[in-house]
Amino acid sequence: MARRKYVVGNWKMNGLTASLDEAKAIFAAAAEHPAVDVALCPPFTLIGAMAAAAQGAAVGGQDCHSAASGAFTGSVAASMLVDAGAGLVIVGHSERRDGFGETDADVKAKAEAALAAGLSVILCVGEPHAVRESGAAIDHVLAQVRESLPDDFDRSRLAIAYEPIWAIGTGLVPTVEDVAAMHGSIRAALSERIGAGAAELRILYGGSVTGDNAAQLLDAGDVDGALVGGASLTAAKFVPIVAAAAALAG
Ligand code: PGA
């Protein structure tokens, strides 16, 4: 079964109301590539306005709390993302795992809460540079996949994003062979867990994806899309990545 290419922009802590024009330009260009699924994940404050302008693209959050509601000052529940117009949420980004101390168990609980609220989920995994250097990257990432994957999930609503931490925002990217080997290993681990249905799950690559390297990365084995940070902030940088995915989708 062919997996549709999926290109997702993660705006991180960037974007004010004035940035909506960039998002609108991205949505207009994405509408011309219907073979690719496109999503933007802005800060919480822009989700509502962006969702109203999305033209068939999806808008998502970058995190959610695992609880449905309650005394968690500063946090946002999955149902609130839905209420604001989001269709998906990123969980387990390395900037949350490392900067906010989120464990695999936390990430799993967030993914389960998001799925229960009706959102799609992009679950991030990835190794630090020292682990890559030591030769243990695949073991490290597969352990994260096993520990942070929900016990039960709808395959059409969960994607994995492999993001080597040392490639995020650095301009460094792994070789295409290393990316393909990692994605193949993740798919094999998913098959062990859920059987043949693992062939339906999308596995995205993230970390310094640009218009210049997207075609090569997106064409690698088991790479079904990209999670893009810096290059998703402007239409000029993001649209070529969507176009590269569309060219591969034929
Ligand atoms: P980058 O970020 O594209 O700026 O490297 C990717 C990410 O953190 O999702």
CSV table of C-alpha atoms and ligand atoms in Angstrom, one decimal:
chain,number,residue,atom,x,y,z
A,1,MET,CA,0.0,0.0,0.0
A,2,ALA,CA,1.4,3.4,-1.0
A,3,ARG,CA,2.0,5.8,1.8
A,4,ARG,CA,1.2,9.4,1.0
A,5,LYS,CA,4.1,11.8,1.5
A,6,TYR,CA,3.7,14.0,4.6
A,7,VAL,CA,5.5,17.3,5.0
A,8,VAL,CA,5.1,19.0,8.4
A,9,GLY,CA,6.4,22.4,9.5
A,10,ASN,CA,7.3,22.9,13.2
A,11,TRP,CA,7.4,26.6,13.9
A,12,LYS,CA,8.7,26.0,17.4
A,13,MET,CA,8.6,29.3,19.5
A,14,ASN,CA,8.4,31.5,16.4
A,15,GLY,CA,5.5,33.4,14.8
A,16,LEU,CA,3.2,36.3,15.6
A,17,THR,CA,0.0,37.4,13.9
A,18,ALA,CA,2.1,39.1,11.3
A,19,SER,CA,3.4,35.7,10.3
A,20,LEU,CA,0.0,34.5,9.1
A,21,ASP,CA,0.8,35.8,5.7
A,22,GLU,CA,3.6,33.3,5.4
A,23,ALA,CA,1.3,30.5,6.5
A,24,LYS,CA,-1.3,31.6,3.9
A,25,ALA,CA,1.3,31.6,1.2
A,26,ILE,CA,2.4,28.1,2.3
A,27,PHE,CA,-1.3,26.8,2.3
A,28,ALA,CA,-1.9,28.3,-1.2
A,29,ALA,CA,1.1,26.5,-2.6
A,30,ALA,CA,0.3,23.3,-0.7
A,31,ALA,CA,-3.2,23.3,-2.3
A,32,GLU,CA,-1.4,22.9,-5.7
A,33,HIS,CA,0.1,19.7,-4.6
A,34,PRO,CA,-2.8,17.5,-3.5
A,35,ALA,CA,-0.7,14.3,-3.6
A,36,VAL,CA,1.1,15.5,-0.5
A,37,ASP,CA,-0.3,15.9,3.0
A,38,VAL,CA,0.9,19.2,4.4
A,39,ALA,CA,0.7,20.5,8.0
A,40,LEU,CA,2.0,23.4,10.0
A,41,CYS,CA,2.5,23.4,13.7
A,42,PRO,CA,2.6,27.0,15.0
A,43,PRO,CA,2.7,28.2,18.6
A,44,PHE,CA,-0.6,27.6,20.4
A,45,THR,CA,-1.5,31.3,20.0
A,46,LEU,CA,-1.7,31.0,16.2
A,47,ILE,CA,-3.5,27.7,15.9
A,48,GLY,CA,-7.0,29.2,15.6
A,49,ALA,CA,-6.2,31.8,13.0
A,50,MET,CA,-4.0,29.4,11.0
A,51,ALA,CA,-6.7,26.7,11.0
A,52,ALA,CA,-9.2,29.2,9.6
A,53,ALA,CA,-6.8,29.8,6.7
A,54,ALA,CA,-5.6,26.3,6.1
A,55,GLN,CA,-7.3,25.5,2.7
A,56,GLY,CA,-7.3,21.7,3.3
A,57,ALA,CA,-3.8,21.6,5.0
A,58,ALA,CA,-3.7,20.6,8.6
A,59,VAL,CA,-2.7,22.7,11.6
A,60,GLY,CA,-1.3,21.2,14.8
A,61,GLY,CA,0.2,21.8,18.2
A,62,GLN,CA,3.8,21.2,19.2
A,63,ASP,CA,2.9,19.6,22.6
A,64,CYS,CA,-0.1,18.8,24.8
A,65,HIS,CA,-0.6,17.7,28.4
A,66,SER,CA,-1.5,14.1,29.1
A,67,ALA,CA,-4.3,15.0,31.4
A,68,ALA,CA,-7.8,16.0,30.1
A,69,SER,CA,-8.0,19.1,32.3
A,70,GLY,CA,-7.0,20.4,35.7
A,71,ALA,CA,-4.5,22.3,37.7
A,72,PHE,CA,-1.5,22.4,35.3
A,73,THR,CA,-0.7,26.1,34.9
A,74,GLY,CA,0.6,26.9,31.5
A,75,SER,CA,-0.3,23.6,29.9
A,76,VAL,CA,-2.7,22.8,27.1
A,77,ALA,CA,-4.9,19.7,26.8
A,78,ALA,CA,-5.4,17.8,23.6
A,79,SER,CA,-9.1,18.6,23.6
A,80,MET,CA,-8.2,22.3,23.7
A,81,LEU,CA,-6.1,21.8,20.6
A,82,VAL,CA,-9.0,20.2,18.9
A,83,ASP,CA,-11.2,23.1,20.1
A,84,ALA,CA,-8.8,25.6,18.6
A,85,GLY,CA,-8.9,23.9,15.2
A,86,ALA,CA,-5.9,21.6,15.4
A,87,GLY,CA,-5.9,18.2,13.7
A,88,LEU,CA,-2.6,16.9,15.0
A,89,VAL,CA,0.0,17.3,17.6
A,90,ILE,CA,3.8,16.7,17.8
A,91,VAL,CA,4.8,14.8,21.0
A,92,GLY,CA,8.2,13.9,22.3
A,93,HIS,CA,10.2,16.4,20.3
A,94,SER,CA,13.8,16.3,21.6
A,95,GLU,CA,13.5,20.0,22.7
A,96,ARG,CA,10.7,18.7,25.0
A,97,ARG,CA,12.5,15.6,26.1
A,98,ASP,CA,15.8,17.4,26.8
A,99,GLY,CA,14.6,20.9,27.7
A,100,PHE,CA,11.6,19.9,29.8
A,101,GLY,CA,12.7,16.5,31.1
A,102,GLU,CA,10.0,14.5,29.3
A,103,THR,CA,10.5,10.7,29.5
A,104,ASP,CA,9.3,8.0,27.2
A,105,ALA,CA,6.5,7.3,29.6
A,106,ASP,CA,5.4,11.0,29.5
A,107,VAL,CA,5.5,11.0,25.7
A,108,LYS,CA,3.4,7.8,25.6
A,109,ALA,CA,0.8,9.3,27.9
A,110,LYS,CA,0.7,12.5,25.8
A,111,ALA,CA,0.3,10.4,22.6
A,112,GLU,CA,-2.5,8.4,24.2
A,113,ALA,CA,-4.3,11.5,25.4
A,114,ALA,CA,-4.0,13.1,21.9
A,115,LEU,CA,-5.4,10.1,20.1
A,116,ALA,CA,-8.2,9.8,22.6
A,117,ALA,CA,-9.1,13.4,21.9
A,118,GLY,CA,-9.3,12.7,18.2
A,119,LEU,CA,-6.0,14.2,17.1
A,120,SER,CA,-3.4,12.6,14.8
A,121,VAL,CA,0.1,12.3,16.4
A,122,ILE,CA,3.6,12.8,15.3
A,123,LEU,CA,5.8,11.0,17.8
A,124,CYS,CA,9.5,12.1,17.7
A,125,VAL,CA,12.5,10.0,18.5
A,126,GLY,CA,16.2,10.5,17.8
A,127,GLU,CA,19.7,10.0,19.2
A,128,PRO,CA,22.3,12.5,20.5
A,129,HIS,CA,25.6,12.8,18.7
A,130,ALA,CA,27.6,10.8,21.2
A,131,VAL,CA,25.2,7.9,20.7
A,132,ARG,CA,25.5,8.1,17.0
A,133,GLU,CA,29.3,8.1,17.3
A,134,SER,CA,29.3,5.1,19.6
A,135,GLY,CA,27.4,3.1,17.0
A,136,ALA,CA,24.3,2.6,19.2
A,137,ALA,CA,22.0,5.0,17.4
A,138,ILE,CA,19.6,2.3,16.2
A,139,ASP,CA,19.3,0.6,19.6
A,140,HIS,CA,18.7,3.9,21.3
A,141,VAL,CA,16.0,5.0,18.9
A,142,LEU,CA,14.2,1.6,18.8
A,143,ALA,CA,14.1,1.7,22.6
A,144,GLN,CA,12.4,5.1,22.4
A,145,VAL,CA,9.9,3.8,19.9
A,146,ARG,CA,9.1,0.8,22.0
A,147,GLU,CA,8.7,2.8,25.2
A,148,SER,CA,6.9,5.8,23.9
A,149,LEU,CA,4.5,4.1,21.5
A,150,PRO,CA,0.9,3.9,22.8
A,151,ASP,CA,-0.3,0.4,23.7
A,152,ASP,CA,-3.1,0.6,21.1
A,153,PHE,CA,-3.6,3.1,18.3
A,154,ASP,CA,-5.2,3.8,15.0
A,155,ARG,CA,-2.5,3.3,12.3
A,156,SER,CA,-3.9,6.1,10.2
A,157,ARG,CA,-3.5,8.6,13.0
A,158,LEU,CA,0.1,8.0,14.2
A,159,ALA,CA,3.4,8.9,12.4
A,160,ILE,CA,6.9,8.5,13.8
A,161,ALA,CA,9.4,11.3,13.2
A,162,TYR,CA,13.1,10.3,13.3
A,163,GLU,CA,15.1,13.3,14.2
A,164,PRO,CA,18.7,12.9,15.1
A,165,ILE,CA,19.3,15.5,17.8
A,166,TRP,CA,22.6,16.6,16.4
A,167,ALA,CA,21.0,17.3,13.0
A,168,ILE,CA,18.3,19.6,14.4
A,169,GLY,CA,19.0,23.3,13.5
A,170,THR,CA,22.7,22.6,12.8
A,171,GLY,CA,22.8,22.1,9.0
A,172,LEU,CA,24.2,18.6,9.6
A,173,VAL,CA,22.3,15.7,8.1
A,174,PRO,CA,23.0,11.9,8.3
A,175,THR,CA,23.9,10.1,5.1
A,176,VAL,CA,20.9,8.9,3.1
A,177,GLU,CA,22.1,5.4,3.9
A,178,ASP,CA,22.0,6.0,7.6
A,179,VAL,CA,18.5,7.5,7.3
A,180,ALA,CA,17.3,4.6,5.3
A,181,ALA,CA,18.8,2.1,7.8
A,182,MET,CA,17.2,3.8,10.7
A,183,HIS,CA,13.8,4.1,9.1
A,184,GLY,CA,13.9,0.4,8.0
A,185,SER,CA,14.8,-0.5,11.6
A,186,ILE,CA,11.9,1.5,13.0
A,187,ARG,CA,9.5,-0.1,10.6
A,188,ALA,CA,10.8,-3.6,11.5
A,189,ALA,CA,10.2,-2.7,15.2
A,190,LEU,CA,6.7,-1.5,14.4
A,191,SER,CA,6.0,-4.8,12.6
A,192,GLU,CA,7.1,-6.7,15.6
A,193,ARG,CA,4.6,-4.7,17.7
A,194,ILE,CA,1.6,-4.5,15.3
A,195,GLY,CA,2.3,-6.9,12.5
A,196,ALA,CA,1.7,-6.2,8.8
A,197,GLY,CA,-0.2,-3.0,9.6
A,198,ALA,CA,3.2,-1.4,10.2
A,199,ALA,CA,3.5,-0.9,6.4
A,200,GLU,CA,0.8,1.7,6.7
A,201,LEU,CA,2.5,3.9,9.2
A,202,ARG,CA,4.4,7.0,8.0
A,203,ILE,CA,7.9,7.5,9.2
A,204,LEU,CA,9.2,11.1,8.7
A,205,TYR,CA,12.8,12.4,8.8
A,206,GLY,CA,13.6,15.6,10.6
A,207,GLY,CA,16.8,17.6,11.1
A,208,SER,CA,18.1,20.4,8.8
A,209,VAL,CA,15.8,19.5,5.9
A,210,THR,CA,15.9,22.1,3.2
A,211,GLY,CA,14.8,22.6,-0.4
A,212,ASP,CA,18.3,21.5,-1.4
A,213,ASN,CA,18.4,18.1,0.4
A,214,ALA,CA,14.7,17.2,0.5
A,215,ALA,CA,14.4,15.3,-2.7
A,216,GLN,CA,17.3,13.0,-1.7
A,217,LEU,CA,16.1,12.4,1.8
A,218,LEU,CA,12.5,11.9,0.8
A,219,ASP,CA,13.5,9.3,-1.8
A,220,ALA,CA,15.3,7.2,0.8
A,221,GLY,CA,13.8,3.8,1.8
A,222,ASP,CA,11.0,4.0,4.3
A,223,VAL,CA,11.1,7.9,4.4
A,224,ASP,CA,7.5,9.0,4.0
A,225,GLY,CA,7.9,12.7,4.7
A,226,ALA,CA,9.7,15.4,6.6
A,227,LEU,CA,9.4,17.3,9.8
A,228,VAL,CA,10.9,20.7,9.1
A,229,GLY,CA,11.9,23.4,11.6
A,230,GLY,CA,13.8,26.4,10.4
A,231,ALA,CA,12.9,26.0,6.7
A,232,SER,CA,9.2,25.9,7.5
A,233,LEU,CA,9.0,29.5,8.7
A,234,THR,CA,8.8,31.0,5.2
A,235,ALA,CA,7.0,30.0,2.0
A,236,ALA,CA,10.2,30.6,0.1
A,237,LYS,CA,12.0,27.9,2.0
A,238,PHE,CA,9.1,25.5,2.8
A,239,VAL,CA,7.3,25.3,-0.6
A,240,PRO,CA,10.3,23.7,-2.4
A,241,ILE,CA,10.3,20.9,0.2
A,242,VAL,CA,6.6,20.3,-0.5
A,243,ALA,CA,7.3,20.4,-4.2
A,244,ALA,CA,10.1,17.8,-3.8
A,245,ALA,CA,7.7,15.5,-2.0
A,246,ALA,CA,5.1,16.1,-4.7
A,247,ALA,CA,7.6,15.2,-7.5
A,248,LEU,CA,8.3,11.9,-5.8
A,249,ALA,CA,4.6,11.2,-5.3
A,250,GLY,CA,4.4,11.4,-9.1
B,1,PGA,P1,15.3,21.9,11.8
B,1,PGA,O1,14.3,21.4,13.0
B,1,PGA,O2,14.6,21.6,10.5
B,1,PGA,O3,15.4,23.4,12.0
B,1,PGA,O4,16.6,21.2,11.9
B,1,PGA,C1,13.6,20.2,12.8
B,1,PGA,C2,12.8,19.9,14.0
B,1,PGA,O5,13.3,20.2,15.2
B,1,PGA,O6,11.7,19.4,13.9
